Coordinates of C-alpha atoms in Angstrom, one line a residue:
Chain A
X1 CA 10.8 16.9 91.4
X2 CA 9.8 16.9 95.0
X3 CA 8.6 13.7 96.6
X4 CA 5.1 15.0 97.4
X5 CA 4.2 15.6 93.8
X6 CA 2.2 12.7 92.2
X7 CA 3.9 10.9 89.4
X8 CA 3.5 12.4 86.0
X9 CA 1.4 9.6 84.7
X10 CA -0.9 9.7 87.7
X11 CA -4.5 9.2 86.8
X12 CA -5.3 12.0 89.2
X13 CA -3.8 14.6 86.9
X14 CA -6.1 15.5 84.1
X15 CA -4.1 15.7 80.9
X16 CA -5.3 18.0 78.2
X17 CA -6.0 16.2 74.9
X18 CA -3.2 16.9 72.4
X19 CA -3.7 19.4 69.6
X20 CA -2.6 16.7 67.2
X21 CA -2.9 13.0 67.8
X22 CA 0.5 11.3 67.8
X23 CA 1.9 9.2 65.0
X24 CA 1.6 11.7 62.1
X25 CA 4.3 12.6 59.7
X26 CA 4.5 15.3 57.0
X27 CA 3.3 12.9 54.4
X28 CA 0.3 11.5 56.4
X29 CA -1.1 14.9 57.3
X30 CA -0.7 16.0 53.7
X31 CA -2.4 12.9 52.3
X32 CA -5.2 12.9 54.8
X33 CA -6.2 16.5 54.2
X34 CA -5.5 16.6 50.5
X35 CA -7.4 13.3 49.9
X36 CA -10.7 14.9 51.0
X37 CA -10.4 17.2 48.0
X38 CA -8.5 15.2 45.5
X39 CA -9.4 11.5 45.7
X40 CA -12.4 11.0 47.9
X41 CA -15.5 10.3 45.8
X42 CA -18.6 12.5 46.3
X43 CA -20.7 10.8 49.0
X44 CA -24.4 10.5 49.2
X45 CA -24.4 12.5 52.4
X46 CA -22.5 15.4 50.8
X47 CA -24.9 15.3 47.8
X48 CA -28.0 15.3 50.1
X49 CA -26.6 18.2 52.2
X50 CA -25.6 20.2 49.2
X51 CA -28.9 19.6 47.5
X52 CA -30.9 20.7 50.5
X53 CA -28.8 23.8 50.9
X54 CA -29.0 24.5 47.2
X55 CA -32.8 24.3 47.2
X56 CA -32.9 26.8 50.1
X57 CA -30.7 29.1 48.1
X58 CA -33.5 29.0 45.5
X59 CA -35.9 30.2 48.2
X60 CA -33.5 33.1 48.7
X61 CA -33.5 33.8 45.0
X62 CA -37.3 34.0 44.9
X63 CA -37.4 36.1 48.1
X64 CA -34.9 38.6 46.8
X65 CA -36.4 38.7 43.3
X66 CA -39.9 39.4 44.8
X67 CA -38.4 42.1 47.0
X68 CA -36.8 43.8 44.0
X69 CA -40.1 43.6 42.0
X70 CA -42.4 44.7 44.8
X71 CA -40.1 46.7 47.1
X72 CA -39.4 46.5 50.8
X73 CA -43.1 46.7 51.6
X74 CA -43.2 42.9 51.3
X75 CA -41.3 42.9 54.6
X76 CA -43.2 44.0 57.7
X77 CA -41.1 47.1 58.1
X78 CA -42.9 50.4 58.4
X79 CA -42.8 53.5 60.6
X80 CA -41.7 53.2 63.4
X81 CA -39.9 49.9 62.8
X82 CA -37.8 50.6 59.7
X83 CA -35.0 48.1 60.5
X84 CA -36.6 44.8 61.4
X85 CA -35.2 41.5 60.3
X86 CA -32.8 42.9 57.7
X87 CA -30.7 44.7 60.4
X88 CA -31.1 41.9 62.9
X89 CA -29.7 39.4 60.4
X90 CA -27.0 41.7 59.2
X91 CA -25.6 42.2 62.8
X92 CA -26.0 38.5 63.5
X93 CA -24.1 37.4 60.4
X94 CA -21.3 39.9 60.7
X95 CA -20.9 38.9 64.3
X96 CA -20.5 35.2 63.3
X97 CA -17.7 36.2 61.0
X98 CA -15.7 37.7 63.8
X99 CA -14.7 34.4 65.3
X100 CA -12.9 33.3 62.1
X101 CA -10.7 36.4 62.2
X102 CA -10.2 36.1 65.9
X103 CA -9.0 32.5 65.4
X104 CA -6.8 33.2 62.4
X105 CA -5.3 36.6 63.5
X106 CA -5.5 37.1 67.3
X107 CA -4.7 33.5 68.3
X108 CA -1.9 33.5 65.7
X109 CA -0.4 36.6 67.3
X110 CA -0.8 34.9 70.7
X111 CA 1.0 31.9 69.3
X112 CA -1.8 29.5 70.2
X113 CA -1.0 26.1 68.6
X114 CA -4.6 24.9 68.8
X115 CA -5.7 27.4 66.2
X116 CA -3.8 25.6 63.4
X117 CA -6.4 22.9 62.5
X118 CA -9.4 25.2 62.8
X119 CA -8.3 28.4 61.3
X120 CA -8.9 27.6 57.6
X121 CA -12.5 26.7 57.8
X122 CA -13.1 29.4 60.4
X123 CA -11.8 31.9 57.9
X124 CA -14.0 30.4 55.2
X125 CA -16.9 30.8 57.6
X126 CA -16.0 34.4 58.0
X127 CA -16.0 35.1 54.3
X128 CA -19.4 33.4 53.8
X129 CA -20.9 35.0 56.8
X130 CA -19.7 38.5 55.6
X131 CA -21.3 37.7 52.2
X132 CA -24.6 36.8 53.9
X133 CA -24.3 39.9 56.1
X134 CA -23.6 42.3 53.2
X135 CA -26.7 41.1 51.4
X136 CA -29.0 42.5 54.0
X137 CA -28.2 46.2 54.1
X138 CA -27.9 46.0 50.3
X139 CA -31.4 44.8 49.8
X140 CA -32.7 46.8 52.7
X141 CA -31.9 50.0 50.8
X142 CA -34.9 49.0 48.6
X143 CA -33.1 49.9 45.4
X144 CA -30.0 47.7 45.5
X145 CA -29.0 48.7 42.0
X146 CA -28.3 52.2 43.4
X147 CA -26.0 50.8 46.1
X148 CA -23.0 52.4 44.5
X149 CA -24.4 55.8 45.8
X150 CA -22.9 54.8 49.1
X151 CA -19.4 54.9 47.8
X152 CA -17.6 58.1 47.1
X153 CA -17.2 58.6 43.4
X154 CA -17.2 61.7 41.3
X155 CA -20.8 61.8 40.2
X156 CA -22.3 64.2 37.7
X157 CA -24.6 65.3 40.5
X158 CA -21.5 66.6 42.4
X159 CA -22.7 65.1 45.7
X160 CA -20.6 63.1 48.1
X161 CA -21.4 60.7 50.9
X162 CA -22.0 62.0 54.5
X163 CA -18.8 60.9 56.2
X164 CA -20.0 61.9 59.6
X165 CA -22.7 59.1 59.5
X166 CA -22.1 55.7 61.1
X167 CA -23.9 54.2 58.1
X168 CA -21.1 55.3 55.8
X169 CA -18.5 54.1 58.3
X170 CA -20.3 50.8 58.1
X171 CA -19.9 50.7 54.3
X172 CA -16.1 51.2 54.7
X173 CA -15.8 48.9 57.7
X174 CA -17.7 45.9 56.2
X175 CA -16.1 46.2 52.7
X176 CA -12.6 46.5 54.2
X177 CA -13.4 43.6 56.5
X178 CA -14.5 41.5 53.6
X179 CA -11.5 42.4 51.5
X180 CA -8.9 41.8 54.2
X181 CA -10.6 38.5 55.2
X182 CA -10.4 37.3 51.6
X183 CA -6.7 38.3 51.3
X184 CA -5.8 36.6 54.6
X185 CA -7.6 33.5 53.5
X186 CA -6.0 33.4 50.1
X187 CA -2.5 34.1 51.4
X188 CA -2.9 31.2 53.8
X189 CA -4.1 29.0 51.0
X190 CA -1.2 29.6 48.5
X191 CA 1.1 26.9 49.9
X192 CA -1.8 24.4 50.2
X193 CA -2.9 25.1 46.6
X194 CA 0.7 24.3 45.6
X195 CA 0.4 21.0 47.5
X196 CA -2.9 20.2 45.7
X197 CA -1.3 21.1 42.3
X198 CA 1.5 18.7 43.0
X199 CA -0.8 15.9 44.1
X200 CA -3.7 16.4 41.7
X201 CA -4.3 13.7 39.1
X202 CA -5.5 14.9 35.7
X203 CA -4.8 18.0 33.7
X204 CA -7.9 20.1 34.6
X205 CA -7.2 19.9 38.3
X206 CA -3.5 20.5 37.9
X207 CA -4.1 23.6 35.8
X208 CA -6.8 25.1 38.1
X209 CA -4.8 24.5 41.3
X210 CA -1.6 25.4 39.5
X211 CA -3.0 28.8 38.4
X212 CA -4.4 29.5 41.9
X213 CA -1.1 28.5 43.5
X214 CA 0.7 31.2 41.5
X215 CA 3.7 29.0 41.0
X216 CA 4.5 28.6 44.7
X217 CA 7.4 26.2 45.2
X218 CA 8.3 26.7 48.9
X219 CA 11.5 28.7 48.3
X220 CA 13.2 29.9 51.5
X221 CA 13.2 33.5 50.2
X222 CA 9.5 33.3 49.4
X223 CA 8.7 31.8 52.8
X224 CA 10.7 34.6 54.4
X225 CA 8.6 37.3 52.8
X226 CA 5.4 35.3 53.1
X227 CA 5.8 35.0 56.9
X228 CA 6.4 38.7 57.2
X229 CA 3.2 39.4 55.2
X230 CA 1.2 36.8 57.1
X231 CA 2.3 38.2 60.4
X232 CA 1.5 41.8 59.3
X233 CA -1.9 40.8 58.0
X234 CA -2.6 39.1 61.4
X235 CA -1.5 42.3 63.1
X236 CA -3.8 44.4 60.8
X237 CA -6.8 42.1 61.0
X238 CA -6.7 42.2 64.8
X239 CA -7.7 45.9 65.3
X240 CA -9.8 45.6 62.2
X241 CA -12.1 42.9 63.6
X242 CA -12.5 44.9 66.8
X243 CA -13.3 48.0 64.8
X244 CA -15.9 46.3 62.6
X245 CA -18.4 45.4 65.3
X246 CA -17.6 48.7 67.0
X247 CA -18.7 50.5 63.9
X248 CA -21.8 48.3 63.7
X249 CA -22.6 49.2 67.3
X250 CA -22.2 52.9 66.4
X251 CA -25.1 52.4 64.0
X252 CA -27.1 52.0 67.2
X253 CA -25.3 54.0 69.9
X254 CA -24.9 57.2 67.9
X255 CA -28.7 57.3 67.6
X256 CA -30.6 58.8 70.6
X257 CA -33.2 56.0 70.7
X258 CA -33.7 54.6 74.2
X259 CA -31.8 51.4 74.7
X260 CA -29.3 52.2 71.9
X261 CA -27.7 55.4 73.1
X262 CA -25.1 53.9 75.4
X263 CA -21.3 53.8 75.5
X264 CA -21.3 50.1 76.6
X265 CA -22.3 49.0 73.1
X266 CA -18.9 48.7 71.3
X267 CA -17.2 46.3 73.7
X268 CA -20.4 44.4 74.4
X269 CA -21.1 44.0 70.7
X270 CA -17.5 42.8 70.0
X271 CA -17.8 40.2 72.8
X272 CA -21.2 39.1 71.6
X273 CA -19.8 38.7 68.1
X274 CA -16.9 36.5 69.2
X275 CA -19.4 34.5 71.4
X276 CA -21.7 33.8 68.5
X277 CA -18.8 33.2 66.1
X278 CA -17.3 30.5 68.3
X279 CA -20.7 28.9 68.6
X280 CA -20.9 28.8 64.8
X281 CA -17.3 27.4 64.5
X282 CA -18.4 24.6 66.8
X283 CA -21.6 24.1 64.8
X284 CA -19.5 23.5 61.7
X285 CA -16.5 21.7 63.3
X286 CA -18.4 19.0 65.0
X287 CA -20.2 17.6 61.9
X288 CA -17.1 18.2 59.7
X289 CA -14.7 16.2 61.9
X290 CA -17.2 13.4 62.1
X291 CA -18.0 13.3 58.4
X292 CA -14.4 13.4 57.1
X293 CA -12.7 11.5 60.0
X294 CA -10.7 14.5 61.1
X295 CA -10.7 13.6 64.9
X296 CA -6.9 13.4 64.8
X297 CA -6.6 17.0 63.8
X298 CA -9.7 18.6 65.4
X299 CA -9.2 17.0 68.8
X300 CA -11.2 17.2 72.0
X301 CA -8.7 19.9 73.0
X302 CA -10.0 22.2 70.2
X303 CA -13.6 21.7 71.2
X304 CA -12.9 22.2 74.8
X305 CA -10.9 25.4 74.2
X306 CA -13.6 26.8 72.0
X307 CA -16.1 26.0 74.8
X308 CA -13.9 27.9 77.2
X309 CA -13.8 30.9 74.9
X310 CA -17.6 30.8 74.6
X311 CA -17.9 30.6 78.4
X312 CA -15.6 33.6 78.8
X313 CA -17.2 35.8 76.1
X314 CA -20.6 34.7 77.3
X315 CA -19.8 36.1 80.7
X316 CA -18.7 39.4 79.2
X317 CA -22.0 39.5 77.3
X318 CA -23.8 38.8 80.6
X319 CA -21.9 41.6 82.2
X320 CA -23.0 43.8 79.3
X321 CA -26.7 42.9 79.8
X322 CA -26.4 43.6 83.5
X323 CA -24.8 47.0 83.0
X324 CA -27.2 47.9 80.2
X325 CA -30.0 47.2 82.7
X326 CA -28.3 48.9 85.6
X327 CA -27.2 52.0 83.8
X328 CA -30.7 52.5 82.4
X329 CA -32.2 52.4 85.9
X330 CA -29.3 54.4 87.4
X331 CA -29.5 57.1 84.7
X332 CA -33.0 58.2 86.0
X333 CA -33.9 58.9 82.4
X334 CA -37.5 58.0 82.2
X335 CA -37.4 56.8 78.6
X336 CA -34.5 54.4 79.5
X337 CA -36.3 53.2 82.6
X338 CA -39.4 52.6 80.6
X339 CA -37.5 50.6 78.0
X340 CA -36.2 48.3 80.7
X341 CA -39.8 47.8 81.9
X342 CA -40.8 47.1 78.3
X343 CA -38.1 44.4 78.0
X344 CA -39.4 42.7 81.1
X345 CA -43.1 43.2 80.8
X346 CA -43.8 44.5 77.2
X347 CA -45.2 42.6 74.3
X348 CA -41.8 41.1 73.4
X349 CA -40.8 40.1 76.9
X350 CA -40.7 36.4 75.9
X351 CA -38.0 37.2 73.4
X352 CA -36.0 38.8 76.2
X353 CA -36.5 35.9 78.6
X354 CA -35.6 33.4 75.8
X355 CA -32.4 35.5 75.2
X356 CA -31.4 35.4 78.9
X357 CA -32.0 31.6 78.9
X358 CA -30.0 31.0 75.7
X359 CA -27.1 33.4 76.3
X360 CA -26.6 33.5 80.0
X361 CA -28.2 30.5 81.8
X362 CA -27.5 27.6 79.4
X363 CA -23.8 28.4 78.8
X364 CA -23.1 28.1 82.6
X365 CA -23.2 24.4 82.0
X366 CA -19.8 24.9 80.3
X367 CA -18.2 25.3 83.7
X368 CA -18.4 21.5 83.9
X369 CA -15.7 19.6 82.2
X370 CA -18.1 16.7 81.4
X371 CA -20.2 19.1 79.3
X372 CA -17.1 20.7 77.6
X373 CA -15.9 17.3 76.5
X374 CA -19.3 15.9 75.4
X375 CA -19.5 16.5 71.6
X376 CA -23.3 16.2 71.5
X377 CA -23.8 18.6 74.3
X378 CA -21.5 21.1 72.7
X379 CA -23.2 20.9 69.4
X380 CA -26.6 21.5 71.0
X381 CA -25.1 24.3 73.1
X382 CA -23.7 26.0 70.0
X383 CA -27.1 26.0 68.3
X384 CA -28.7 27.5 71.5
X385 CA -26.1 30.3 71.6
X386 CA -26.6 31.0 67.9
X387 CA -30.3 31.4 68.5
X388 CA -29.7 33.4 71.7
X389 CA -27.4 35.9 69.8
X390 CA -30.0 36.3 67.1
X391 CA -32.7 37.0 69.8
X392 CA -30.3 39.6 71.3
X393 CA -30.2 41.6 68.1
X394 CA -34.0 41.2 67.7
X395 CA -34.5 42.6 71.2
X396 CA -32.2 45.5 70.6
X397 CA -33.7 46.5 67.2
X398 CA -37.4 45.8 67.7
X399 CA -38.1 46.7 71.4
X400 CA -36.4 50.0 71.1
X401 CA -38.0 51.0 67.9
X402 CA -41.5 49.9 68.9
X403 CA -41.3 51.9 72.1
X404 CA -39.6 55.3 71.6
X405 CA -40.5 58.6 73.2
X406 CA -44.1 59.3 72.2
X407 CA -46.8 56.8 72.7
X408 CA -48.4 58.0 69.5
X409 CA -45.3 56.8 67.7
X410 CA -45.4 53.3 69.2
X411 CA -46.0 50.3 67.0
X412 CA -45.8 46.6 66.7
X413 CA -43.7 44.3 64.6
X414 CA -44.3 40.8 63.3
X415 CA -42.2 39.4 60.5
X416 CA -43.8 38.2 57.3
X417 CA -43.2 35.1 55.3
X418 CA -40.7 37.0 53.1
X419 CA -38.7 38.1 56.1
X420 CA -38.3 34.4 57.1
X421 CA -37.7 33.3 53.6
X422 CA -34.8 35.8 53.2
X423 CA -33.3 34.8 56.5
X424 CA -33.6 31.1 56.0
X425 CA -32.3 31.6 52.4
X426 CA -29.1 33.1 53.7
X427 CA -28.7 30.1 56.0
X428 CA -28.9 28.0 52.9
X429 CA -26.4 30.1 51.0
X430 CA -24.0 29.9 53.9
X431 CA -24.4 26.1 54.2
X432 CA -24.1 25.6 50.4
X433 CA -20.9 27.6 50.2
X434 CA -19.4 25.6 53.1
X435 CA -20.3 22.3 51.3
X436 CA -18.6 23.5 48.2
X437 CA -15.6 24.7 50.2
X438 CA -14.9 21.4 51.8
X439 CA -14.9 19.6 48.5
X440 CA -12.7 22.0 46.5
X441 CA -10.2 23.5 49.0
X442 CA -8.4 22.0 52.0
X443 CA -10.5 22.6 55.1
X444 CA -7.4 22.4 57.3
X445 CA -4.2 24.3 56.5
X446 CA -1.8 21.6 55.3
X447 CA 1.4 23.6 55.5
X448 CA 0.6 24.7 59.0
X449 CA -0.2 21.1 60.1
X450 CA 3.2 20.1 58.8
X451 CA 4.7 22.8 60.9
X452 CA 2.8 21.5 63.8
X453 CA 4.1 18.0 63.2
X454 CA 7.5 19.5 63.2
X455 CA 7.0 21.4 66.4
X456 CA 5.4 18.5 68.3
X457 CA 8.1 16.0 67.1
X458 CA 10.8 18.5 68.4
X459 CA 9.0 18.6 71.8
X460 CA 9.1 14.8 72.1
X461 CA 12.8 14.7 71.4
Chain B
X1 CA 30.8 22.9 28.8
X2 CA 29.7 26.5 28.2
X3 CA 27.0 25.3 25.9
X4 CA 25.8 22.8 28.4
X5 CA 25.6 25.4 31.1
X6 CA 23.2 27.6 29.2
X7 CA 20.6 24.8 29.5
X8 CA 21.2 24.1 33.2
X9 CA 19.3 25.9 35.9
X10 CA 21.2 24.4 38.7
X11 CA 21.9 21.3 40.7
X12 CA 19.3 20.1 43.2
X13 CA 20.0 18.0 46.3
X14 CA 17.3 16.4 48.4
X15 CA 17.3 15.9 52.2
X16 CA 15.1 14.1 54.7
X17 CA 15.1 16.6 57.5
X18 CA 15.4 20.4 57.8
X19 CA 18.5 20.0 60.0
X20 CA 20.4 18.3 57.1
X21 CA 19.1 21.0 54.8
X22 CA 20.3 23.8 57.1
X23 CA 23.7 22.1 57.5
X24 CA 24.1 21.7 53.8
X25 CA 23.1 25.3 53.1
X26 CA 25.7 26.6 55.6
X27 CA 28.3 24.3 54.1
X28 CA 27.5 25.5 50.6
X29 CA 27.9 29.1 51.6
X30 CA 31.2 28.4 53.3
X31 CA 32.3 26.6 50.1
X32 CA 31.8 30.0 48.4
X33 CA 28.5 29.6 46.5
X34 CA 26.3 32.6 46.6
X35 CA 23.2 31.8 44.5
X36 CA 21.8 29.0 46.5
X37 CA 18.2 28.5 47.6
X38 CA 16.4 26.1 49.9
X39 CA 12.9 24.7 49.3
X40 CA 10.8 23.5 52.2
X41 CA 7.3 22.2 52.7
X42 CA 6.7 24.6 55.6
X43 CA 8.6 27.7 56.8
X44 CA 11.9 26.8 58.5
X45 CA 13.3 29.7 60.5
X46 CA 16.8 28.2 61.0
X47 CA 17.1 28.1 57.2
X48 CA 16.9 31.9 57.0
X49 CA 20.1 32.1 59.1
X50 CA 21.7 29.3 57.2
X51 CA 21.1 31.1 53.9
X52 CA 22.0 34.5 55.4
X53 CA 18.5 36.0 54.8
X54 CA 18.1 39.2 56.8
X55 CA 15.3 41.7 56.6
X56 CA 12.9 41.9 53.7
X57 CA 11.0 44.8 52.2
X58 CA 7.5 43.6 53.0
X59 CA 7.2 45.6 56.3
X60 CA 8.3 48.8 54.7
X61 CA 5.9 48.4 51.8
X62 CA 3.1 47.7 54.3
X63 CA 4.0 50.8 56.2
X64 CA 4.0 53.0 53.1
X65 CA 0.7 51.4 52.0
X66 CA -0.9 52.0 55.4
X67 CA 0.3 55.6 55.5
X68 CA -1.0 56.3 52.0
X69 CA -4.4 54.7 52.9
X70 CA -4.7 56.6 56.1
X71 CA -3.5 60.0 54.9
X72 CA -5.3 59.7 51.6
X73 CA -8.5 58.6 53.5
X74 CA -8.4 61.5 55.9
X75 CA -7.6 64.2 53.5
X76 CA -10.1 62.9 51.0
X77 CA -12.8 63.3 53.6
X78 CA -11.4 66.7 54.5
X79 CA -11.5 67.8 50.9
X80 CA -15.1 66.5 50.4
X81 CA -16.4 68.2 53.5
X82 CA -14.5 71.5 53.1
X83 CA -14.3 72.1 49.4
X84 CA -16.3 69.6 47.2
X85 CA -19.5 69.4 49.1
X86 CA -19.6 71.4 52.3
X87 CA -22.6 70.4 54.4
X88 CA -23.6 72.1 57.6
X89 CA -24.9 69.4 59.9
X90 CA -26.3 70.9 63.1
X91 CA -23.7 73.7 63.1
X92 CA -20.8 71.3 63.5
X93 CA -17.5 72.5 62.1
X94 CA -16.9 71.5 58.5
X95 CA -13.6 69.8 59.5
X96 CA -15.2 67.6 62.2
X97 CA -12.2 65.4 62.2
X98 CA -13.2 62.9 65.0
X99 CA -16.1 61.8 62.7
X100 CA -13.6 61.1 60.0
X101 CA -11.5 58.7 62.1
X102 CA -13.4 55.4 61.5
X103 CA -13.1 55.7 57.7
X104 CA -9.5 56.8 58.0
X105 CA -8.8 53.8 60.2
X106 CA -10.5 51.4 57.8
X107 CA -8.6 52.8 54.8
X108 CA -5.3 52.6 56.7
X109 CA -5.9 48.9 57.3
X110 CA -7.1 48.4 53.7
X111 CA -4.0 50.1 52.2
X112 CA -1.6 48.3 54.5
X113 CA -3.2 44.9 53.9
X114 CA -3.3 45.2 50.1
X115 CA 0.3 46.4 50.0
X116 CA 1.4 43.6 52.3
X117 CA -0.1 40.9 50.1
X118 CA 0.7 42.4 46.7
X119 CA 4.1 43.6 47.8
X120 CA 4.9 40.1 49.0
X121 CA 3.8 38.6 45.7
X122 CA 5.7 41.2 43.7
X123 CA 8.9 40.7 45.6
X124 CA 8.5 36.9 45.2
X125 CA 7.9 37.4 41.5
X126 CA 4.7 35.5 41.7
X127 CA 2.6 34.5 39.9
X128 CA 5.1 32.4 38.0
X129 CA 3.4 29.3 36.6
X130 CA 6.5 27.8 35.0
X131 CA 9.8 27.3 36.8
X132 CA 12.7 25.0 35.8
X133 CA 12.5 23.2 39.1
X134 CA 9.1 21.8 38.1
X135 CA 11.0 19.7 35.5
X136 CA 12.4 17.6 38.4
X137 CA 9.9 14.9 39.2
X138 CA 11.0 14.3 42.8
X139 CA 10.8 18.1 43.4
X140 CA 7.2 18.2 42.2
X141 CA 6.2 15.1 44.2
X142 CA 7.9 16.0 47.5
X143 CA 8.9 19.7 47.8
X144 CA 5.4 20.7 48.9
X145 CA 4.9 17.6 50.9
X146 CA 7.6 16.1 53.0
X147 CA 11.2 16.6 51.6
X148 CA 13.7 19.4 51.8
X149 CA 15.7 20.6 48.8
X150 CA 18.7 22.8 48.2
X151 CA 19.5 24.2 44.8
X152 CA 22.9 25.6 43.7
X153 CA 22.0 27.8 40.8
X154 CA 23.8 28.0 37.5
X155 CA 24.0 31.8 37.6
X156 CA 26.5 31.5 40.4
X157 CA 29.9 32.6 39.2
X158 CA 31.6 29.6 40.8
X159 CA 29.0 27.2 39.4
X160 CA 30.1 23.9 37.8
X161 CA 27.8 20.9 37.6
X162 CA 30.5 18.4 38.7
X163 CA 31.6 20.4 41.7
X164 CA 28.0 20.9 42.8
X165 CA 27.2 17.2 42.5
X166 CA 30.4 16.3 44.4
X167 CA 29.3 18.8 47.1
X168 CA 25.9 17.2 47.5
X169 CA 27.5 13.8 47.7
X170 CA 29.7 15.1 50.5
X171 CA 26.7 16.4 52.6
X172 CA 24.8 13.1 52.1
X173 CA 21.9 14.3 49.9
X174 CA 19.6 11.4 49.4
X175 CA 19.0 12.4 45.8
X176 CA 20.9 14.7 43.4
X177 CA 19.6 15.9 40.1
X178 CA 20.6 18.4 37.5
X179 CA 17.8 20.9 36.8
X180 CA 17.3 21.5 33.1
X181 CA 15.7 24.7 31.8
X182 CA 14.1 24.2 28.4

């Protein structure tokens, strides 16, 4: 070490917070995480949160039931705006799911240790978000009981799906994504379910966790194959997650509608998806670590890293907005130029300005370390970005559809109470599933935390 | 002795660290035992070498699953568009293969993922709710939590309870138990 370098413990060198607070052993991480599920009594806070979310799910039930009774006319969709909230919400939810897969698969391949304590609930978030997302196109078909028409099956009518259509690609992309996310999640859970089986008190819990654990016993040969399978799944999920939002963006960009027909959509949709997904991971992680005292495992390092990912993807999204704008003007296509004018001066321009404020201007605060390490500021920021990403999809869907080629085909769009009820209902469903998840399954991967204890103790030696 | 062996699954030794376990596994292999297995609360890569585990079949199964998914997906669309239900869309060729790629890709990933997971479970012979090792109380309490175990199995030709116990004493196992299968 040269003499000019400050000493290692100098207060001038900012040290990153550790990914795991020191002083933990295999047994303490196991007990701490497993006890949330196995021994901790149900708290008033959990009951209140679950009850509220459950009552919102009842709103969803009513909204969907009324939709099935009356038809999609209860929503404000009509010609020319056939898509409305349903598609805005679909794209928003599916985008949120993407951060879970990014954390569990891409950061795993990149060997990022900080993913370990957040991947489990991020994957759960993915599954629940995909469930909420899948609901929208299903009920938007108007006759959800006919949804199986979208799948290729040998029907007596001898017709087959149109495989050249992005909407059919979407069916395959989203259902594959849901299936692979569920597999990835379950494979990750198997060793933890075995831990829960071995620590559970009372026959019912032992039998349920025992059945789910499939008889896992940590055998070296099992681990050997398990690691191969897990690595392969991560490698498969990585291109999959990029393909899903690409296919979703094809739903727009294959159409010739102004503002949609652009090649920048796939990368810009994927970046936006990861952006909103990380915002949602923060929205969940911050209350979770406070409620269950998990600050040792979900440290400041995690929150700061997620903030950095949000900043980076936010800048990619900003670049996307800029080029969308620039290319429309540069193309000289009068419909595209007109659409830009409509975004700035049209009847929905306040949505556009709110979107720029939420997605581009506010996140610039993340350049400051003080903001990145302030839990309250991060929580507020994550909500703002979630809102901003929802507005982005609203702007894309509604402004383009209300202002296409012929003035005679223009229209206006304003959502009805049923649009809002369905959207808020899915927020309730998502929250309710998360509340259930933290009570019945380990929210942090126990086996991977033990591995992390092992790795960090080796580093200290 | 022979009657006794028929009820014994093996002899299990417990260790505090994965280094001790790896050393014990290596020593057991050198001593000539073949059917030995380590049990750890998290994957320990050094143990694969110590037990002499080389490649496994999961990647091959995944590759086959992915190829089946991809080729099946593509030629299914080909068959639908050329034979089952030819549809002329704006004069494009019936075999408009670039439009078939997204579904082909998704089905490749789906086939590969399903075969990776179910292939891994099948090779591991899971689900297997009962296993003789679950009769050992310390194994149940600690194998999935914080201790490392090595089992010398009774199906080994060289197996003998006393020899195995003496071996574990020699490598300083903190706990030694005979595993009963009943």
